[in-house]
Structures are given as C-alpha cells and as structure tokens.
Tab-separated table of C-alpha atoms in Angstrom:
chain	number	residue	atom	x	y	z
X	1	UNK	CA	7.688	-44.861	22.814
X	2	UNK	CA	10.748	-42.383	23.035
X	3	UNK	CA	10.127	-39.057	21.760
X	4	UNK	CA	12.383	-37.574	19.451
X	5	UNK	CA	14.393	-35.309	21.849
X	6	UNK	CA	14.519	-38.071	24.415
X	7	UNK	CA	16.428	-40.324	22.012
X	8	UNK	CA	18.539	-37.661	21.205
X	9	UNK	CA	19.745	-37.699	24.380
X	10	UNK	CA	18.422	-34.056	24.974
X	11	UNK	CA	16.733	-33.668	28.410
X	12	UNK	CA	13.699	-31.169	29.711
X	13	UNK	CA	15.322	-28.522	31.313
X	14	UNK	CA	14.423	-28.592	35.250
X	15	UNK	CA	10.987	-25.973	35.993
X	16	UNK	CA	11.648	-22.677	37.602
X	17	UNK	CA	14.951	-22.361	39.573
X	18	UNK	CA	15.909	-18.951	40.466
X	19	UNK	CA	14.877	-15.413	39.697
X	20	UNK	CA	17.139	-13.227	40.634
X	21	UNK	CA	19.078	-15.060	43.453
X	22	UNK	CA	15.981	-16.108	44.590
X	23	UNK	CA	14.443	-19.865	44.961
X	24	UNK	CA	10.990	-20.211	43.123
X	25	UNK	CA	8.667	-23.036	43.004
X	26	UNK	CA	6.502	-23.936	40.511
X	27	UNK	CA	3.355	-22.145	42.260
X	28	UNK	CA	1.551	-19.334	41.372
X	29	UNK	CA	2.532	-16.359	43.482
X	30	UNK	CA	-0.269	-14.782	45.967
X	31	UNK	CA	0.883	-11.035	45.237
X	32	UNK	CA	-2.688	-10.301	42.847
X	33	UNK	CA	-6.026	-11.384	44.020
X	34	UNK	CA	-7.586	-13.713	40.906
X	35	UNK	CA	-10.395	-11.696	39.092
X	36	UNK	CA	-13.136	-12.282	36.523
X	37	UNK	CA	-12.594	-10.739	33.262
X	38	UNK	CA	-15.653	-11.217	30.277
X	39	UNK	CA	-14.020	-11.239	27.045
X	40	UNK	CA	-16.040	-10.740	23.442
X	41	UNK	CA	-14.616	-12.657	20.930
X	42	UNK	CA	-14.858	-11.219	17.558
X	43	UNK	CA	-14.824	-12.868	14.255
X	44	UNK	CA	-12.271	-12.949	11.735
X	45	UNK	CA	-13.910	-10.245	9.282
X	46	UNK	CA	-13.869	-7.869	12.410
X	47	UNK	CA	-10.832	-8.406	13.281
X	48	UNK	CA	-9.537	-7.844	10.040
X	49	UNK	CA	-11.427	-4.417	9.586
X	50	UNK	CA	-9.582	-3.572	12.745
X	51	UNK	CA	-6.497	-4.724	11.987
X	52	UNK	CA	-6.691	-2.571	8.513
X	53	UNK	CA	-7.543	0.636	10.780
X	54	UNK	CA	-4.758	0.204	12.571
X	55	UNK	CA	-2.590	0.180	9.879
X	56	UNK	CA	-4.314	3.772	8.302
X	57	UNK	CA	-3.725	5.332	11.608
X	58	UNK	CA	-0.353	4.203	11.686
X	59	UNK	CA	-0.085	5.681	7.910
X	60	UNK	CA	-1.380	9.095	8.461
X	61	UNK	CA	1.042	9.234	11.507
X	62	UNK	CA	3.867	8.451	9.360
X	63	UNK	CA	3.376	10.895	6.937
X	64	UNK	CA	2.708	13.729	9.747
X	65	UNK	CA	5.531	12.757	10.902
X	66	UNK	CA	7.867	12.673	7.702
X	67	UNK	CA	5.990	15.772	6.792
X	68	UNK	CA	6.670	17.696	10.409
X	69	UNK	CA	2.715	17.989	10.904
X	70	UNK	CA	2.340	19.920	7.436
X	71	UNK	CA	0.696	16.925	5.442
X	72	UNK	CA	-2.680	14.673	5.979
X	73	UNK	CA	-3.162	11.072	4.678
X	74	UNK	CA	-6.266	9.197	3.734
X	75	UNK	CA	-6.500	5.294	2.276
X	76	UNK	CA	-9.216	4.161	0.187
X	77	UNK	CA	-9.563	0.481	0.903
X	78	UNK	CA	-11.419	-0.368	-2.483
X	79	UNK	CA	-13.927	1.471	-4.442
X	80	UNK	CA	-17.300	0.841	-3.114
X	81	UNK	CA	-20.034	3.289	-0.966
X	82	UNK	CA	-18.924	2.147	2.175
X	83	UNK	CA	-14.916	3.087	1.168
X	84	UNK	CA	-16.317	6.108	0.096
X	85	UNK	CA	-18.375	6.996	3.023
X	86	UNK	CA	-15.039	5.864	5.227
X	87	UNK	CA	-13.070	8.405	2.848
X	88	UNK	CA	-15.535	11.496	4.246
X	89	UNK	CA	-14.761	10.295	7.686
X	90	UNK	CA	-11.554	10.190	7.052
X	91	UNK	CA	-11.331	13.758	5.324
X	92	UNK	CA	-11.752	15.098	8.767
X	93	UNK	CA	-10.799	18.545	10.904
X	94	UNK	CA	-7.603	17.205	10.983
X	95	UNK	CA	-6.653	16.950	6.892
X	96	UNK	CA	-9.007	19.965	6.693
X	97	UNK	CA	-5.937	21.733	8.833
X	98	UNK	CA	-3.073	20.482	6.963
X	99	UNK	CA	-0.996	21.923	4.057
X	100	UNK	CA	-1.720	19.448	1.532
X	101	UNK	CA	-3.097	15.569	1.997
X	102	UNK	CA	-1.062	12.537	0.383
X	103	UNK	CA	-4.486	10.086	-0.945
X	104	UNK	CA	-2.832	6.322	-1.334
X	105	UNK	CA	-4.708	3.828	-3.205
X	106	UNK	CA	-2.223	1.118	-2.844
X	107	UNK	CA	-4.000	-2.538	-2.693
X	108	UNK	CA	-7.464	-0.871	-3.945
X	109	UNK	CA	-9.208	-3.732	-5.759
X	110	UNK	CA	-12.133	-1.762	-7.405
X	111	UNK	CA	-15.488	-1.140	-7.311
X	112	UNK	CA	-17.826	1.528	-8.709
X	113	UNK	CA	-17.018	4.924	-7.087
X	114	UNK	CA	-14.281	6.691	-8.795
X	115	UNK	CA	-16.667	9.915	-9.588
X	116	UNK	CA	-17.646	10.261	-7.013
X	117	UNK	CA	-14.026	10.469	-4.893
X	118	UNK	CA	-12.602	12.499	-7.696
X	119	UNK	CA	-14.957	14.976	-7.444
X	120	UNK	CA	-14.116	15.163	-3.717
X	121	UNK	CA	-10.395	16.010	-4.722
X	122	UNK	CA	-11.364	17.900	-7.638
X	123	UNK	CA	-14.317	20.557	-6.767
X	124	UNK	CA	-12.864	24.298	-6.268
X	125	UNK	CA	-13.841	26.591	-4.121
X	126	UNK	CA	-14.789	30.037	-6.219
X	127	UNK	CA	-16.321	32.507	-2.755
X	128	UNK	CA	-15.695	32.495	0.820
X	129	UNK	CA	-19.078	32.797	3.524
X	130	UNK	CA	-17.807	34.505	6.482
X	131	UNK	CA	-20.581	33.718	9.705
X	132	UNK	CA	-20.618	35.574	12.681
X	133	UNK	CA	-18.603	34.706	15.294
X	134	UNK	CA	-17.034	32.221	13.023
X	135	UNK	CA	-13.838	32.067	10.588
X	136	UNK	CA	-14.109	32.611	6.784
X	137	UNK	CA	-14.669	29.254	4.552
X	138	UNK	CA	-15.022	28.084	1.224
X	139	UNK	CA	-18.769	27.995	0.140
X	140	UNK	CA	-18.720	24.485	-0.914
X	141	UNK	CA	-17.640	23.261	3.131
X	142	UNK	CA	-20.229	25.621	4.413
X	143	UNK	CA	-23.007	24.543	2.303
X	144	UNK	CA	-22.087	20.951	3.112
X	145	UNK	CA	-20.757	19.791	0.416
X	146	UNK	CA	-17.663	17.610	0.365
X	147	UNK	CA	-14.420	19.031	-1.431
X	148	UNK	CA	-11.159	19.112	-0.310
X	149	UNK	CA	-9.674	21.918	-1.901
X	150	UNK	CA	-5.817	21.346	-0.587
X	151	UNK	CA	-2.688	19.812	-2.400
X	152	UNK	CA	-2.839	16.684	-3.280
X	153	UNK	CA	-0.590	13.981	-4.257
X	154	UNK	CA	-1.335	9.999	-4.878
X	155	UNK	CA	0.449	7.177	-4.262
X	156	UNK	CA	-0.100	3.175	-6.179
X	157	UNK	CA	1.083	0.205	-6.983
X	158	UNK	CA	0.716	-2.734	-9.123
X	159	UNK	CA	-1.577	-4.157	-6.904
X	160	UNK	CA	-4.521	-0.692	-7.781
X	161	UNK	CA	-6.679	-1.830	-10.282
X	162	UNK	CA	-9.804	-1.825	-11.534
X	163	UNK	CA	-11.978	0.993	-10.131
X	164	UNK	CA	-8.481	2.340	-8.545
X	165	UNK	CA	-7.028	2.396	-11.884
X	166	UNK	CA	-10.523	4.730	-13.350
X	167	UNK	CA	-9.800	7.136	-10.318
X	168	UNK	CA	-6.041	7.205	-10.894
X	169	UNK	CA	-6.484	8.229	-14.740
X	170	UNK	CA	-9.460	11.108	-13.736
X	171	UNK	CA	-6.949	12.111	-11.018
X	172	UNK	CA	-4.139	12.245	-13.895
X	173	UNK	CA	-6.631	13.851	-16.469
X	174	UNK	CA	-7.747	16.747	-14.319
X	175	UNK	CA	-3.950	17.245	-13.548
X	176	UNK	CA	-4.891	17.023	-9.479
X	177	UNK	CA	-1.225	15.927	-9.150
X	178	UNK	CA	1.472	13.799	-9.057
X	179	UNK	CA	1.538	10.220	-8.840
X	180	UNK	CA	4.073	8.584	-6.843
X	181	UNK	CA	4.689	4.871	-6.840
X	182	UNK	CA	4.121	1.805	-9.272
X	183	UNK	CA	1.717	1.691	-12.298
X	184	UNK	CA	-1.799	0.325	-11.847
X	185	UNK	CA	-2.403	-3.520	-12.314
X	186	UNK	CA	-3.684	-2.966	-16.093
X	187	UNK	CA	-6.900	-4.548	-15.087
X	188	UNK	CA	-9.658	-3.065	-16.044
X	189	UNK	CA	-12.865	-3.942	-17.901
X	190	UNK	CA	-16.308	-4.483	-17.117
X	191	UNK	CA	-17.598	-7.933	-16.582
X	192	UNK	CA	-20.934	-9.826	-15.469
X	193	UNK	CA	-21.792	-13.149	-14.693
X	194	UNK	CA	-23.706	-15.866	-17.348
X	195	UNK	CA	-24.885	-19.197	-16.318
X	196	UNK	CA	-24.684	-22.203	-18.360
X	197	UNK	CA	-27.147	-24.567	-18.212
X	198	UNK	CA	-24.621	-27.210	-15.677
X	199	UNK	CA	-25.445	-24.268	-13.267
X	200	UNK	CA	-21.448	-23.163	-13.371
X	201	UNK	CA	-20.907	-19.193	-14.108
X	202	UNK	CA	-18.918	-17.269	-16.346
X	203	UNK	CA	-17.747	-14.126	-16.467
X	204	UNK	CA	-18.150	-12.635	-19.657
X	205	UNK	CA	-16.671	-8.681	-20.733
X	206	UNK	CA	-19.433	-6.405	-21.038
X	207	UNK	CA	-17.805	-2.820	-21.352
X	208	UNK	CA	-14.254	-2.220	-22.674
X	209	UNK	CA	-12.870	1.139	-20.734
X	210	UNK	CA	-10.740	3.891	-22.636
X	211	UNK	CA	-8.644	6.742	-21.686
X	212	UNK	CA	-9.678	9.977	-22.531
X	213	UNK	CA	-6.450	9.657	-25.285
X	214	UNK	CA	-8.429	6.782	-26.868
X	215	UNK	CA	-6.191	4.464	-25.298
X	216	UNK	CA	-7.438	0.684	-23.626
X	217	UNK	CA	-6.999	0.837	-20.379
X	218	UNK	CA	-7.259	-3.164	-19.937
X	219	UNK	CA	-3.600	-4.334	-19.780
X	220	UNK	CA	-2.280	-0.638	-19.891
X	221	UNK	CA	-1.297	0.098	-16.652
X	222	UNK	CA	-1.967	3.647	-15.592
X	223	UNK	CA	1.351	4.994	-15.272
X	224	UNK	CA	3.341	6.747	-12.317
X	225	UNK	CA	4.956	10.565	-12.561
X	226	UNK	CA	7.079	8.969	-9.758
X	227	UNK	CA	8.405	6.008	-9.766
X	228	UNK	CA	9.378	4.269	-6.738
X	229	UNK	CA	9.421	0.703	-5.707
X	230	UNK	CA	9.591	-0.687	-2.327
X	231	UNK	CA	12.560	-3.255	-1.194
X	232	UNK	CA	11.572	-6.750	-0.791
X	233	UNK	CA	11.009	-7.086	2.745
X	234	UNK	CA	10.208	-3.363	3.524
X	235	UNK	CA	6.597	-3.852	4.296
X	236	UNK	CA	7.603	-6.219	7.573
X	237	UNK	CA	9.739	-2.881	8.809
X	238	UNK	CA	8.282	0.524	10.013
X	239	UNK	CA	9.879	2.486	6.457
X	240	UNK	CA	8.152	3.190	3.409
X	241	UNK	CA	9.805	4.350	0.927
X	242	UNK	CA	6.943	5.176	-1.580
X	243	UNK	CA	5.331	7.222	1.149
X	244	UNK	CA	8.646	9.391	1.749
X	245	UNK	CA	8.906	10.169	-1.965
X	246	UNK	CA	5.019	11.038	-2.116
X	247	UNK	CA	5.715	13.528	1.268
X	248	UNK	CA	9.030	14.764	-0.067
X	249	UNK	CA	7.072	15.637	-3.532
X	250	UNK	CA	4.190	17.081	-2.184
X	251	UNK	CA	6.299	19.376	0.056
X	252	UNK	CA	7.921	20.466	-2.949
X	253	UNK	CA	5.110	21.269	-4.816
X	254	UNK	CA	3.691	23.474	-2.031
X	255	UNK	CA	7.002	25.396	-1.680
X	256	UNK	CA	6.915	26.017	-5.434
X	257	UNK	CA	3.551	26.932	-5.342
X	258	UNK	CA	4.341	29.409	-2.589
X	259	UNK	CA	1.235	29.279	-0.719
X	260	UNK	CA	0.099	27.498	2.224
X	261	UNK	CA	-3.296	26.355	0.619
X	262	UNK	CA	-6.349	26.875	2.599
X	263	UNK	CA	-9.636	25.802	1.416
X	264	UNK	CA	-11.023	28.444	-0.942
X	265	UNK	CA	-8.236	29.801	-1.047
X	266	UNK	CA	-7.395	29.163	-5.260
C-alpha cells in the first residue's frame, strides 16, 4: 500500500549529503568516545513542582530586573501549610535586602492559611536589638519570628479565589497596599462533603464568608486598586504586563513615601 506522500508524488529526500562542502555518510562520527550516562526518571507531579519553580525564579528575576535590583518577589502557589512554609523560604536574605517585595497570588486556588500569611505581611516592628558584632534589627526577626516589615504590593487575577480571595480582602482591610491586576474569582464559601446512601458525594455549603463591610464575598469578586489585564497570548512571551504595573506602583509608593524601608524601621 502507497503511503500518502508517495502517491502524491512527493519523494524522501536523499540522507546526509554535505556539511559544509564536505561529503558525509550516514555513520556516526568517531570524534567522542560512547559513554554510560544513568538517568532518574521522575514522575509527572515532580516534574511539575519543578517546572512551577522555574517559573518563580524566573518571576522574581523579572521584577529585579524591571525594578533595577530595588524590589523582591514571592508566589504563593495555593493556600495550604506547605505554600506557606514555601512562602518563609521564599522570604529569604535576599527580599529581606530589597526596598519593597511585589507578593503575586495569581492562579492561587485556596486553602486554609490566609492568617497566617497576612500576619507575615502585616506584623510591625516597634524596637530594634542591636548584638555585638552584629547590625541593628527589628525585634520580631531577631526573636525569630516571621514578619516582613517592607513595602508591599499584590498582584491577582480572576483565576485567585477561594483562600486567595480571604488573604486579598485582609491584605485590602489592613490597607498593606495596593492591588494590581484582575479581581478575585468571586468564589468563596465553605463546603464539605455528604454521602448519599448510592455511595456518590455531595458537596454541600457549610459557612457563608463576609467582608468586614458586611458584604458576601461568594460571587463578589475582591476588587483591584489597579487594574490591568494581560493580552491574549502574553503568557507564551517573556512580558508581563501586570507585573510591570505592580513594579512601576510599588516604586512609586516608596518614592512618595520617601524612605528606603528597612525592617523596623516604621
């Protein structure tokens, strides 16, 4: 049986010809000596967590970048212990020596932790401990407990919700910032699982969530100071817009503020 190119008429083209002037054949050269490599494969979920690291990295150098080395970045891949434990990491020596940090919850499905990364963002230092030998720092760093205390701006979009959406209202509330982007997904209630006796489940509402203005925050998106969408097709290039904005405000903000905010410093 012909194959459809054959009875098109369209023929394989002939194996290696020339390379640069130069007759080849269709044998493998002699110029490396063959060698044993071992190879680990991974699975998929690794590779993904991988993949996803890659993509922070590549974040936080964008914004130092954009920012000229004056801004830090941190991503909170959803809202559970381990995303909070990997935000810690995350707020390391590095954001610690920046002018402000830009905190993006873009694509944050939820979970459970909100308080718990507010407070992080929140908590002010109020006296310095100066150590021998050592530099002055805010009380709360020395003592070991986690706070921030820069600038701060955040970035979302319609596809925060849930858990994001609790932090991005407590981040609104307590006036951290600015928030730069598109308004949360809207989706946010608490839920839990029933059986029925065929053995299916259903998820039934359990607790309805309000804002502090008594407003439902199920199919109220939390809203943006900011708004800025992306371009169809942007997230296949290297720009993002949403992330310019969020440097370009932050920066602003700073200057304003006239200080180049050190922690326990305010």
């Amino acid at each position: 049986m012909l194959r459809s190119a054959a009875r098109l008429g369209v023929l394989r083209p002939p194996r290696g010809l020339q390379v640069g002037g130069r007759d080849v054949g269709g044998d493998v050269g002699h110029r490396f000596r063959p060698r044993e490599v071992v190879l680990k494969p991974i699975d998929q979920a690794t590779e993904k967590a991988l993949r996803y690291r890659q993509w922070v990295e590549q974040r936080r150098e964008y914004v130092a970048k954009a920012s000229g080395g004056r801004l830090g970045y941190v991503h909170m891949f959803d809202m559970s212990a381990a995303a909070l434990s990997q935000l810690n990491v995350d707020l390391d020596a590095e954001n610690h020596t920046r002018q402000g940090v830009v905190i993006d919850v873009r694509n944050n499905n939820g979970g459970f932790v909100n308080v718990y990364a507010i407070d992080v963002f929140a908590r002010r230092g109020y006296f310095n401990m100066l150590s021998r030998g050592f530099p002055s720092v805010s009380s709360r760093s020395q003592l070991g407990q986690r706070a921030l205390e820069l600038p701060t701006i955040l970035v979302t979009n319609q596809h925060s919700l849930s858990d994001a959406e609790d932090f991005t209202e407590g981040y609104r509330t307590l006036k951290l910032g600015k928030v730069v982007g598109e308004p949360t997904a809207g989706w946010i209630i608490y839920t839990g699982g029933a059986t029925l006796i065929d053995g299916s489940v259903l998820r039934i509402p359990g607790t309805k969530i309000f804002a502090s203005d008594g407003t439902p925050m199920e199919m109220h998106p939390r809203p943006v100071d900011v708004p800025v969408t992306r371009p169809v097709g942007e997230s296949y290039t290297s720009k993002d817009v949403q992330l310019d904005a969020a440097v370009a405000e932050l920066l602003k903000q700073i200057a304003t503020s006239g200080s180049k905010t050190t922690a326990g410093s305010r």
